[in-house]
PDB file of C-alpha atoms in Angstrom:
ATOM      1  CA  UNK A   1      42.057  88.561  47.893  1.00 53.00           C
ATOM      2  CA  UNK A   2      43.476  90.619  51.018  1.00 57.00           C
ATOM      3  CA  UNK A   3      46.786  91.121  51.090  1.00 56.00           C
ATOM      4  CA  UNK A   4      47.390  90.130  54.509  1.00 54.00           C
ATOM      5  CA  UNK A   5      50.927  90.312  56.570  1.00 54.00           C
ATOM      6  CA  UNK A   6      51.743  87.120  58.659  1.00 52.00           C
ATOM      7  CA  UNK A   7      54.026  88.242  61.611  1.00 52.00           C
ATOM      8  CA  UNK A   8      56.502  85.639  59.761  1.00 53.00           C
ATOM      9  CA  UNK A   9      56.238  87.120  57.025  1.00 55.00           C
ATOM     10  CA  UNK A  10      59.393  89.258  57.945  1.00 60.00           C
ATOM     11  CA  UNK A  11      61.421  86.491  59.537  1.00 63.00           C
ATOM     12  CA  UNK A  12      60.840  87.513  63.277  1.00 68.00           C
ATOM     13  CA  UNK A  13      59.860  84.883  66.065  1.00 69.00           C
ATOM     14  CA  UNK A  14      57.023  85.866  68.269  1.00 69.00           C
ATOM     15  CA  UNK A  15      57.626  87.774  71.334  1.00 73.00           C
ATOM     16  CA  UNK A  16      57.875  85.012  73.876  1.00 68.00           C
ATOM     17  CA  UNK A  17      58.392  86.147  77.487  1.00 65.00           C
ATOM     18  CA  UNK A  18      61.880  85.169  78.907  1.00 65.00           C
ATOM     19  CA  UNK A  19      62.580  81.815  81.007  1.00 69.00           C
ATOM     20  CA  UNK A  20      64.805  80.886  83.665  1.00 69.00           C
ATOM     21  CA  UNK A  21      64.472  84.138  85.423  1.00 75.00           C
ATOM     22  CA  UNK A  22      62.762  83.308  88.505  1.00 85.00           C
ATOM     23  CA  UNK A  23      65.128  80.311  89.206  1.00 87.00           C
ATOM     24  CA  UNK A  24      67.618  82.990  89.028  1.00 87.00           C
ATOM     25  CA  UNK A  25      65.885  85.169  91.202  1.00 89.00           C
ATOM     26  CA  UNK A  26      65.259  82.191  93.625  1.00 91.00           C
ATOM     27  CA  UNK A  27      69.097  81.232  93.696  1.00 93.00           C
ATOM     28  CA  UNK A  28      70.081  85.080  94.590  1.00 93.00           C
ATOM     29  CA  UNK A  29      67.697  85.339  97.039  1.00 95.00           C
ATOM     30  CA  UNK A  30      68.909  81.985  98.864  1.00 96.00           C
ATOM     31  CA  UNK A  31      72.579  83.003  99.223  1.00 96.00           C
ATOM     32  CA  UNK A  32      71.352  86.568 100.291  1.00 96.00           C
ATOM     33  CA  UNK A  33      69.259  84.546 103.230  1.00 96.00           C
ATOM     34  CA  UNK A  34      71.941  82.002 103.842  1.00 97.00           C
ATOM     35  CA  UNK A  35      74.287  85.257 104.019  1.00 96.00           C
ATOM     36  CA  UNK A  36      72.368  86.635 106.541  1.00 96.00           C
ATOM     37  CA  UNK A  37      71.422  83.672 108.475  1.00 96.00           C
ATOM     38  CA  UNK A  38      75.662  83.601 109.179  1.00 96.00           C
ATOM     39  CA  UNK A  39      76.020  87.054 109.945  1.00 96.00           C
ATOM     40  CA  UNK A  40      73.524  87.009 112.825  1.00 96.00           C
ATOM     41  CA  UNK A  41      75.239  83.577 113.701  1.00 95.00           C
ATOM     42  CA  UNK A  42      78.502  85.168 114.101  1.00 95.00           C
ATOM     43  CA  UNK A  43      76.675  88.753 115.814  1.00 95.00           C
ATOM     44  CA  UNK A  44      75.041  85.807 118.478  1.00 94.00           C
ATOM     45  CA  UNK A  45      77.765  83.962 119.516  1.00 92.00           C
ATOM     46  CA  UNK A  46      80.278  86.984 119.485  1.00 92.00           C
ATOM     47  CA  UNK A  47      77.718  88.707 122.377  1.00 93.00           C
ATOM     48  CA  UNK A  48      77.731  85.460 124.010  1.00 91.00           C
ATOM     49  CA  UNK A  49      81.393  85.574 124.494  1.00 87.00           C
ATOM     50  CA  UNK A  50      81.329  88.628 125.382  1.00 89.00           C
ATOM     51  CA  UNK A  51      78.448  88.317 127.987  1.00 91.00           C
ATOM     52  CA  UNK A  52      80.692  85.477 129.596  1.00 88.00           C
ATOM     53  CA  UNK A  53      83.515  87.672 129.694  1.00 88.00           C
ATOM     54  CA  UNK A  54      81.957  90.293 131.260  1.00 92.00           C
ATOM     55  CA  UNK A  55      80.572  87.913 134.548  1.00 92.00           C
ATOM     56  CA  UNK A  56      84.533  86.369 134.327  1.00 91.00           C
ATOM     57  CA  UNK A  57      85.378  90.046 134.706  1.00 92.00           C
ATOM     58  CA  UNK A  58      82.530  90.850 137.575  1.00 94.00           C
ATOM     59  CA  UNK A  59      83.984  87.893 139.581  1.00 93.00           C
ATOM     60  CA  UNK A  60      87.384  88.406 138.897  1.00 93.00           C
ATOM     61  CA  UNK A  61      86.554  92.040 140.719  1.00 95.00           C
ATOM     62  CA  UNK A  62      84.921  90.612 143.525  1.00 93.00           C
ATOM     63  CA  UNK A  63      87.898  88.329 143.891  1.00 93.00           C
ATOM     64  CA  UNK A  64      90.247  91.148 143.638  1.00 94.00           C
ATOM     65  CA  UNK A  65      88.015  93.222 146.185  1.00 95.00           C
ATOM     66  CA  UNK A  66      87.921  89.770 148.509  1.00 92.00           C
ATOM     67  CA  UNK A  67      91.902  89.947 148.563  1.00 91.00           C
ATOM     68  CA  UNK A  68      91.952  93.425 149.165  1.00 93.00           C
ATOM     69  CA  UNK A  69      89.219  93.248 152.098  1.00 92.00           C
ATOM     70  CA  UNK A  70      91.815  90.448 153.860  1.00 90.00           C
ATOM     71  CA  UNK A  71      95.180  92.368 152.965  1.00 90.00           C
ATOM     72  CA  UNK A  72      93.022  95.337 155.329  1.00 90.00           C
ATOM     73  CA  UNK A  73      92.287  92.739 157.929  1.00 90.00           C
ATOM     74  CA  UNK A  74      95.006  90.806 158.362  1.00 87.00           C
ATOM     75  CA  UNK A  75      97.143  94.185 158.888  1.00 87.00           C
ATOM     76  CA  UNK A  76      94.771  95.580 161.569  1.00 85.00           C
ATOM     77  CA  UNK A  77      94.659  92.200 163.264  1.00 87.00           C
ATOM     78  CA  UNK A  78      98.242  91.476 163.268  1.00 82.00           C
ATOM     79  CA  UNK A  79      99.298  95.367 162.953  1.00 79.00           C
ATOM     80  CA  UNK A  80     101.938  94.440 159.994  1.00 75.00           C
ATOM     81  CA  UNK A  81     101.615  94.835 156.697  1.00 78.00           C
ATOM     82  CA  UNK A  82     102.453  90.791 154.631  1.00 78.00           C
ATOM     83  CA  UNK A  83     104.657  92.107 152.013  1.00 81.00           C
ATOM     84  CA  UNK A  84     103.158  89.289 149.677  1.00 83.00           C
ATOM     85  CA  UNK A  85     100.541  86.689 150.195  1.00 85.00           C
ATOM     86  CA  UNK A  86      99.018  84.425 147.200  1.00 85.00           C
ATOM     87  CA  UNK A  87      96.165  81.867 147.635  1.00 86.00           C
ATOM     88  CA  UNK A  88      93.115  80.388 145.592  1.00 85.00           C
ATOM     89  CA  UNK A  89      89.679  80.864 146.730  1.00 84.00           C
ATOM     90  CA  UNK A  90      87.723  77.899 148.123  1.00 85.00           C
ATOM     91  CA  UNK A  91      86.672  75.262 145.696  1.00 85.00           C
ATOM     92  CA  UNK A  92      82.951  75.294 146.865  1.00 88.00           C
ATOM     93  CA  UNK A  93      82.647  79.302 146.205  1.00 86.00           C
ATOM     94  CA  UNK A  94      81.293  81.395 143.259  1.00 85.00           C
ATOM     95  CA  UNK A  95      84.815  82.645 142.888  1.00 87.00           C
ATOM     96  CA  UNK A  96      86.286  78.856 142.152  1.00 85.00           C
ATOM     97  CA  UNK A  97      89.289  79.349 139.989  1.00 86.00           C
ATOM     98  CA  UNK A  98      90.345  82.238 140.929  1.00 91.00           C
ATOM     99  CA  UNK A  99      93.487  83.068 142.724  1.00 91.00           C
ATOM    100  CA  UNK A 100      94.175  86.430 144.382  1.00 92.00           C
ATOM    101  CA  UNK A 101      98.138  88.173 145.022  1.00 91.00           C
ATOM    102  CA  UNK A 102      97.607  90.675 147.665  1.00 92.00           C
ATOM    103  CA  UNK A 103     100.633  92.707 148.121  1.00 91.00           C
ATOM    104  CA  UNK A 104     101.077  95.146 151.299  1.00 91.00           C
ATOM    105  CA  UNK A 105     103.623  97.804 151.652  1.00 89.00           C
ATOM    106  CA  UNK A 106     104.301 100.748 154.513  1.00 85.00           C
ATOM    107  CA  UNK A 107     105.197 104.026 153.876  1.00 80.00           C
ATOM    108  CA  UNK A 108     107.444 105.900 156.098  1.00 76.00           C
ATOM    109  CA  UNK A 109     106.487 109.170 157.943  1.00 75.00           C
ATOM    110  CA  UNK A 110     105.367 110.721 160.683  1.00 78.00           C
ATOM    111  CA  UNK A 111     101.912 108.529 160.144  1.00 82.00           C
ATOM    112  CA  UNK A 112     102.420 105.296 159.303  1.00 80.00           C
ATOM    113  CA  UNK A 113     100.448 104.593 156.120  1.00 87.00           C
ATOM    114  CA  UNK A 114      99.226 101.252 154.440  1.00 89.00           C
ATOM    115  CA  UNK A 115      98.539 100.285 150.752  1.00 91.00           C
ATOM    116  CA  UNK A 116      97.098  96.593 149.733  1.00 92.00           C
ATOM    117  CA  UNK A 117      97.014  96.271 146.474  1.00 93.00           C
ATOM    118  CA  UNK A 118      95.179  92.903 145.149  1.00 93.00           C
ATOM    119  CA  UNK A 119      95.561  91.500 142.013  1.00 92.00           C
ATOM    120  CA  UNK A 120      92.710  88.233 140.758  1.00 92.00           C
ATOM    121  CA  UNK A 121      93.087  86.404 138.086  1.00 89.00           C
ATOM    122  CA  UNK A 122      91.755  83.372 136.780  1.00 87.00           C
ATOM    123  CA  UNK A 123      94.559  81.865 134.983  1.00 78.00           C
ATOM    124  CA  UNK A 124      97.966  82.359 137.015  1.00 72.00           C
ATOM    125  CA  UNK A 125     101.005  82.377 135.543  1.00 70.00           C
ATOM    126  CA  UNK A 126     103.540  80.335 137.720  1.00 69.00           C
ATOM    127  CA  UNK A 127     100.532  80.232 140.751  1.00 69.00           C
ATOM    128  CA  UNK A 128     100.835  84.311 141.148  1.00 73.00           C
ATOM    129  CA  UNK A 129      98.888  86.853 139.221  1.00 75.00           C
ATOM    130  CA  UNK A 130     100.487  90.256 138.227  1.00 63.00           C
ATOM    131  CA  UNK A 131     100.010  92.573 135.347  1.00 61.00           C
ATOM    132  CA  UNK A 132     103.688  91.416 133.862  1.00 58.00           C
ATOM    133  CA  UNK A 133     102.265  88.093 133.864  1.00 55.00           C
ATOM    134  CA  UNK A 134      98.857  88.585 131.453  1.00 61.00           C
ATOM    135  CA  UNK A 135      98.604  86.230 129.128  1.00 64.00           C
ATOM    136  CA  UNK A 136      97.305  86.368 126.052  1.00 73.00           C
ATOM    137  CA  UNK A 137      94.415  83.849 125.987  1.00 76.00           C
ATOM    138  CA  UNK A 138      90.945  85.078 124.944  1.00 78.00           C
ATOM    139  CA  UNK A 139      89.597  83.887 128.130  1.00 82.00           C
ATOM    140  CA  UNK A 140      92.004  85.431 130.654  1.00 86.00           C
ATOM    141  CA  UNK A 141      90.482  87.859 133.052  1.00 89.00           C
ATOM    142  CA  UNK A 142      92.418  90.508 135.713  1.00 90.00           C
ATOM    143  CA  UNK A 143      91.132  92.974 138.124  1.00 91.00           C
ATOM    144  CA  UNK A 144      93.391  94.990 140.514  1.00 92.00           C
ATOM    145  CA  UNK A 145      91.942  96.500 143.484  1.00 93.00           C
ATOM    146  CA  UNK A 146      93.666  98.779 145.963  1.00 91.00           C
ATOM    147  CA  UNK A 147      93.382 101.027 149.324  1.00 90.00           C
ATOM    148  CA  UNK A 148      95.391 102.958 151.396  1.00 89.00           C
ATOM    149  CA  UNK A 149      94.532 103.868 154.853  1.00 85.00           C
TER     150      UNK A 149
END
């Protein structure tokens, strides 16, 4: 008879390969996807706000420029310089809800010489935008345009 060795024989189990692990594997890799999938959520709708911002802030300058272009005219048709004049822009216009503070003041010399400065905002604070008055909403948007002549 052979003498033969059983791989029992020395009270070891058989090599059986390992279980569970691609459950494992399939867990990890769903919260690194679902990870992911949020962070480009948040990236996406962060440069969406910002987008919307950045027409607010385009319009609020062509508000701003609006006021200023009116402070100019309204002192070389009356030949007087407002000292402060506030109104909103016309409902029906791409600037709607806007409102523009155009300020005019006369320095004295020899020349006379004119500055209109025009401040547009779209949320005023007591009907009059000014830099003292910015709030602090997310949405708020100034522009401040000037010229002196």
């Amino acid at each position: 008879m052979r003498n033969s060795i059983s791989p029992m024989s020395h009270g070891r189990q058989p090599c059986r390969p390992p279980r569970g692990f691609s459950i494992v594997t399939a867990i990890f890799l769903l919260v690194v996807l679902s990870a992911l999938g949020v962070a480009l959520l948040s990236i996406s709708t962060m440069q969406h706000a910002e987008s919307a911002l950045d027409v607010q802030g385009a319009r609020a300058y062509q508000a701003a420029r609006a006021g200023m272009e009116w402070g100019v005219y309204r002192q070389r048709v009356d030949g007087k310089c407002v000292a402060s004049s506030d109104f909103a822009l016309p409902a029906n216009s791409a600037l709607n809800g806007f409102r523009v503070t155009v300020r005019c003041t006369q320095a004295a010399g020899a020349l006379p010489r004119f500055q209109v400065i025009a401040t547009a905002c779209n949320q005023p604070v007591g009907g009059v935008c000014a830099t003292a008055n910015a709030t602090n909403n997310p949405d708020y948007v100034q522009r401040v345009v000037q010229a002196e002549f």
